[in-house]
mmCIF file of C-alpha atoms in Angstrom:
data_model
loop_
_atom_site.group_PDB
_atom_site.id
_atom_site.type_symbol
_atom_site.label_atom_id
_atom_site.label_comp_id
_atom_site.label_asym_id
_atom_site.label_seq_id
_atom_site.Cartn_x
_atom_site.Cartn_y
_atom_site.Cartn_z
ATOM 1 C CA UNK A 1 -28.357 0.910 14.589
ATOM 2 C CA UNK A 2 -26.380 2.614 17.352
ATOM 3 C CA UNK A 3 -23.683 -0.072 17.096
ATOM 4 C CA UNK A 4 -23.307 0.555 13.358
ATOM 5 C CA UNK A 5 -23.181 4.320 13.928
ATOM 6 C CA UNK A 6 -20.524 3.824 16.624
ATOM 7 C CA UNK A 7 -18.409 1.663 14.276
ATOM 8 C CA UNK A 8 -18.722 4.239 11.491
ATOM 9 C CA UNK A 9 -17.676 7.021 13.871
ATOM 10 C CA UNK A 10 -14.636 5.016 15.031
ATOM 11 C CA UNK A 11 -13.689 4.258 11.412
ATOM 12 C CA UNK A 12 -14.045 7.960 10.552
ATOM 13 C CA UNK A 13 -11.854 8.840 13.550
ATOM 14 C CA UNK A 14 -9.151 6.416 12.386
ATOM 15 C CA UNK A 15 -9.281 7.850 8.845
ATOM 16 C CA UNK A 16 -8.974 11.349 10.289
ATOM 17 C CA UNK A 17 -5.939 10.306 12.326
ATOM 18 C CA UNK A 18 -4.255 8.823 9.223
ATOM 19 C CA UNK A 19 -4.946 12.070 7.345
ATOM 20 C CA UNK A 20 -3.669 14.186 10.236
ATOM 21 C CA UNK A 21 -0.427 12.199 10.330
ATOM 22 C CA UNK A 22 -0.015 12.360 6.547
ATOM 23 C CA UNK A 23 -0.351 16.151 6.615
ATOM 24 C CA UNK A 24 2.720 16.396 8.829
ATOM 25 C CA UNK A 25 4.501 13.069 9.342
ATOM 26 C CA UNK A 26 6.393 13.133 12.611
ATOM 27 C CA UNK A 27 8.772 10.442 13.747
ATOM 28 C CA UNK A 28 8.162 11.351 17.383
ATOM 29 C CA UNK A 29 4.350 11.037 17.222
ATOM 30 C CA UNK A 30 3.815 7.437 18.328
ATOM 31 C CA UNK A 31 0.443 8.005 19.991
ATOM 32 C CA UNK A 32 -1.664 8.500 16.891
ATOM 33 C CA UNK A 33 -3.962 5.550 17.510
ATOM 34 C CA UNK A 34 -4.135 5.470 21.313
ATOM 35 C CA UNK A 35 -7.424 3.866 22.284
ATOM 36 C CA UNK A 36 -7.658 1.703 19.164
ATOM 37 C CA UNK A 37 -6.497 -1.888 18.822
ATOM 38 C CA UNK A 38 -3.966 -2.808 16.163
ATOM 39 C CA UNK A 39 -6.601 -5.061 14.604
ATOM 40 C CA UNK A 40 -8.955 -2.080 14.151
ATOM 41 C CA UNK A 41 -6.143 0.002 12.675
ATOM 42 C CA UNK A 42 -5.168 -2.799 10.274
ATOM 43 C CA UNK A 43 -8.773 -3.445 9.215
ATOM 44 C CA UNK A 44 -9.398 0.282 8.752
ATOM 45 C CA UNK A 45 -6.202 0.691 6.717
ATOM 46 C CA UNK A 46 -7.197 -2.294 4.571
ATOM 47 C CA UNK A 47 -10.644 -0.814 3.980
ATOM 48 C CA UNK A 48 -9.088 2.521 2.996
ATOM 49 C CA UNK A 49 -6.625 0.788 0.653
ATOM 50 C CA UNK A 50 -9.250 -1.357 -1.065
ATOM 51 C CA UNK A 51 -11.735 1.496 -1.487
ATOM 52 C CA UNK A 52 -9.010 3.544 -3.167
ATOM 53 C CA UNK A 53 -7.891 0.481 -5.180
ATOM 54 C CA UNK A 54 -11.447 0.115 -6.456
ATOM 55 C CA UNK A 55 -11.372 3.747 -7.612
ATOM 56 C CA UNK A 56 -7.998 3.197 -9.293
ATOM 57 C CA UNK A 57 -9.389 0.067 -10.996
ATOM 58 C CA UNK A 58 -12.096 2.175 -12.607
ATOM 59 C CA UNK A 59 -9.453 4.638 -13.809
ATOM 60 C CA UNK A 60 -7.283 1.755 -15.080
ATOM 61 C CA UNK A 61 -10.238 0.394 -17.039
ATOM 62 C CA UNK A 62 -10.742 3.760 -18.691
ATOM 63 C CA UNK A 63 -7.019 4.063 -19.491
ATOM 64 C CA UNK A 64 -6.977 0.579 -21.006
ATOM 65 C CA UNK A 65 -10.211 1.105 -22.941
ATOM 66 C CA UNK A 66 -8.767 4.287 -24.437
ATOM 67 C CA UNK A 67 -5.740 2.261 -25.562
ATOM 68 C CA UNK A 68 -3.118 4.165 -23.571
ATOM 69 C CA UNK A 69 -1.781 1.202 -21.600
ATOM 70 C CA UNK A 70 -2.245 -2.537 -21.893
ATOM 71 C CA UNK A 71 -2.528 -4.415 -18.623
ATOM 72 C CA UNK A 72 -2.055 -7.698 -20.496
ATOM 73 C CA UNK A 73 1.708 -7.144 -20.322
ATOM 74 C CA UNK A 74 1.711 -6.471 -16.578
ATOM 75 C CA UNK A 75 4.309 -8.462 -14.628
ATOM 76 C CA UNK A 76 1.620 -10.062 -12.451
ATOM 77 C CA UNK A 77 -0.018 -11.558 -15.554
ATOM 78 C CA UNK A 78 3.288 -13.124 -16.577
ATOM 79 C CA UNK A 79 3.926 -14.290 -13.012
ATOM 80 C CA UNK A 80 0.631 -16.175 -13.014
ATOM 81 C CA UNK A 81 1.439 -17.707 -16.407
ATOM 82 C CA UNK A 82 5.010 -18.768 -15.585
ATOM 83 C CA UNK A 83 4.972 -19.987 -11.986
ATOM 84 C CA UNK A 84 3.023 -22.494 -9.909
ATOM 85 C CA UNK A 85 0.582 -21.133 -7.315
ATOM 86 C CA UNK A 86 2.750 -21.934 -4.281
ATOM 87 C CA UNK A 87 5.674 -19.900 -5.725
ATOM 88 C CA UNK A 88 3.354 -16.944 -6.414
ATOM 89 C CA UNK A 89 2.062 -17.044 -2.819
ATOM 90 C CA UNK A 90 5.560 -17.485 -1.401
ATOM 91 C CA UNK A 91 6.950 -14.551 -3.397
ATOM 92 C CA UNK A 92 3.956 -12.235 -3.056
ATOM 93 C CA UNK A 93 2.857 -12.878 0.505
ATOM 94 C CA UNK A 94 6.174 -13.616 2.221
ATOM 95 C CA UNK A 95 9.289 -12.593 0.276
ATOM 96 C CA UNK A 96 8.072 -9.291 -1.237
ATOM 97 C CA UNK A 97 6.668 -7.838 2.009
ATOM 98 C CA UNK A 98 9.832 -8.632 3.941
ATOM 99 C CA UNK A 99 12.217 -7.324 1.273
ATOM 100 C CA UNK A 100 10.184 -4.247 0.387
ATOM 101 C CA UNK A 101 9.593 -3.260 4.002
ATOM 102 C CA UNK A 102 13.279 -3.656 4.857
ATOM 103 C CA UNK A 103 14.165 -1.402 1.909
ATOM 104 C CA UNK A 104 11.363 1.175 1.939
ATOM 105 C CA UNK A 105 10.172 1.386 5.536
ATOM 106 C CA UNK A 106 13.133 0.068 7.518
ATOM 107 C CA UNK A 107 15.396 3.094 7.084
ATOM 108 C CA UNK A 108 12.866 5.877 7.686
ATOM 109 C CA UNK A 109 13.358 5.924 11.447
ATOM 110 C CA UNK A 110 17.057 6.625 10.940
ATOM 111 C CA UNK A 111 16.239 10.118 9.686
ATOM 112 C CA UNK A 112 15.616 12.069 12.874
ATOM 113 C CA UNK A 113 15.433 15.455 11.240
ATOM 114 C CA UNK A 114 13.134 18.452 11.046
ATOM 115 C CA UNK A 115 12.650 17.533 7.403
ATOM 116 C CA UNK A 116 11.336 14.069 8.213
ATOM 117 C CA UNK A 117 8.249 14.801 6.117
ATOM 118 C CA UNK A 118 10.418 14.709 2.967
ATOM 119 C CA UNK A 119 12.023 11.419 3.959
ATOM 120 C CA UNK A 120 8.628 9.901 4.731
ATOM 121 C CA UNK A 121 7.153 10.925 1.375
ATOM 122 C CA UNK A 122 10.327 10.088 -0.539
ATOM 123 C CA UNK A 123 10.185 6.455 0.616
ATOM 124 C CA UNK A 124 6.420 6.131 0.041
ATOM 125 C CA UNK A 125 6.570 7.619 -3.460
ATOM 126 C CA UNK A 126 9.714 5.698 -4.382
ATOM 127 C CA UNK A 127 8.012 2.498 -3.215
ATOM 128 C CA UNK A 128 5.131 3.283 -5.554
ATOM 129 C CA UNK A 129 7.269 4.327 -8.493
ATOM 130 C CA UNK A 130 9.479 1.230 -8.340
ATOM 131 C CA UNK A 131 6.339 -0.735 -9.240
ATOM 132 C CA UNK A 132 6.257 0.952 -12.655
ATOM 133 C CA UNK A 133 8.713 -1.782 -13.634
ATOM 134 C CA UNK A 134 5.722 -4.146 -13.558
ATOM 135 C CA UNK A 135 4.681 -2.548 -16.830
ATOM 136 C CA UNK A 136 6.328 -2.645 -20.221
ATOM 137 C CA UNK A 137 7.917 0.792 -20.233
ATOM 138 C CA UNK A 138 6.456 2.983 -22.963
ATOM 139 C CA UNK A 139 5.954 6.712 -23.301
ATOM 140 C CA UNK A 140 2.335 6.372 -22.141
ATOM 141 C CA UNK A 141 3.359 4.287 -19.132
ATOM 142 C CA UNK A 142 5.899 6.912 -18.109
ATOM 143 C CA UNK A 143 3.390 9.757 -18.555
ATOM 144 C CA UNK A 144 0.712 7.894 -16.618
ATOM 145 C CA UNK A 145 3.123 6.506 -13.994
ATOM 146 C CA UNK A 146 1.701 8.477 -11.039
ATOM 147 C CA UNK A 147 -1.751 7.060 -11.789
ATOM 148 C CA UNK A 148 -0.578 3.537 -12.634
ATOM 149 C CA UNK A 149 1.336 3.206 -9.366
ATOM 150 C CA UNK A 150 -1.238 5.166 -7.362
ATOM 151 C CA UNK A 151 -2.350 2.090 -5.393
ATOM 152 C CA UNK A 152 1.253 1.341 -4.422
ATOM 153 C CA UNK A 153 1.833 4.939 -3.349
ATOM 154 C CA UNK A 154 -1.298 4.802 -1.191
ATOM 155 C CA UNK A 155 -0.251 1.505 0.394
ATOM 156 C CA UNK A 156 3.262 2.926 0.843
ATOM 157 C CA UNK A 157 1.802 5.838 2.812
ATOM 158 C CA UNK A 158 -0.326 3.533 4.964
ATOM 159 C CA UNK A 159 2.643 1.231 5.563
ATOM 160 C CA UNK A 160 4.750 4.250 6.529
ATOM 161 C CA UNK A 161 2.212 5.284 9.157
ATOM 162 C CA UNK A 162 2.051 1.721 10.511
ATOM 163 C CA UNK A 163 5.869 1.563 10.545
ATOM 164 C CA UNK A 164 6.149 4.767 12.575
ATOM 165 C CA UNK A 165 3.325 3.878 14.954
ATOM 166 C CA UNK A 166 4.008 0.192 15.607
ATOM 167 C CA UNK A 167 7.381 -0.776 14.141
ATOM 168 C CA UNK A 168 8.860 -2.615 11.176
ATOM 169 C CA UNK A 169 7.446 -6.043 12.066
ATOM 170 C CA UNK A 170 3.918 -4.645 11.920
ATOM 171 C CA UNK A 171 4.487 -2.971 8.547
ATOM 172 C CA UNK A 172 5.782 -6.319 7.217
ATOM 173 C CA UNK A 173 2.741 -8.093 8.687
ATOM 174 C CA UNK A 174 0.334 -5.533 7.228
ATOM 175 C CA UNK A 175 2.040 -5.717 3.829
ATOM 176 C CA UNK A 176 1.793 -9.526 3.901
ATOM 177 C CA UNK A 177 -1.911 -9.410 4.810
ATOM 178 C CA UNK A 178 -2.608 -6.857 2.083
ATOM 179 C CA UNK A 179 -0.774 -8.895 -0.558
ATOM 180 C CA UNK A 180 -2.397 -12.096 0.694
ATOM 181 C CA UNK A 181 -5.874 -10.619 0.260
ATOM 182 C CA UNK A 182 -4.971 -9.741 -3.330
ATOM 183 C CA UNK A 183 -2.944 -12.826 -4.280
ATOM 184 C CA UNK A 184 -4.511 -15.822 -2.563
ATOM 185 C CA UNK A 185 -8.004 -15.460 -4.138
ATOM 186 C CA UNK A 186 -6.359 -14.904 -7.549
ATOM 187 C CA UNK A 187 -4.271 -18.057 -7.110
ATOM 188 C CA UNK A 188 -7.322 -20.062 -6.002
ATOM 189 C CA UNK A 189 -9.270 -18.737 -8.967
ATOM 190 C CA UNK A 190 -6.574 -19.765 -11.427
ATOM 191 C CA UNK A 191 -6.406 -23.361 -10.157
#
């Protein structure tokens, strides 16, 4: 019981450190997770992401049930219909994380400014919003865009923290692991 309580306390501490950083992102603060292994940080970030994704999934179900947005036309559905599993894995687990991290997390360390907070959030939110193109663009999709890309904004924030704390290679690695957890079971299920 004490071991479980200790793990919960460490997880809560990691969550609190993510929140503290997100309140005031600072390019110079590289000691956010001192005392924690990268594996614990990655696992904690994944748990945070998937708990929030679960909440977003419930919201998405409500939105779809109410007829505001159809997820049948989502780009991932078409990807799974049009391409073989190995291409889906290659694109989703390797190509997308590298390209997206180079574009959305790579440049953020170039902005050594007092207004770094705006740069940090700009890249995270832009990363999320670019994923709206996965939907057929309609008025409802545009109105609901902040909700529909909420999971990508959250992962963009987590990736930004990992980028600042550990470097670009680690944000690419985390992104690949995250996508792999989502994509590989789906590919195995479809075969």
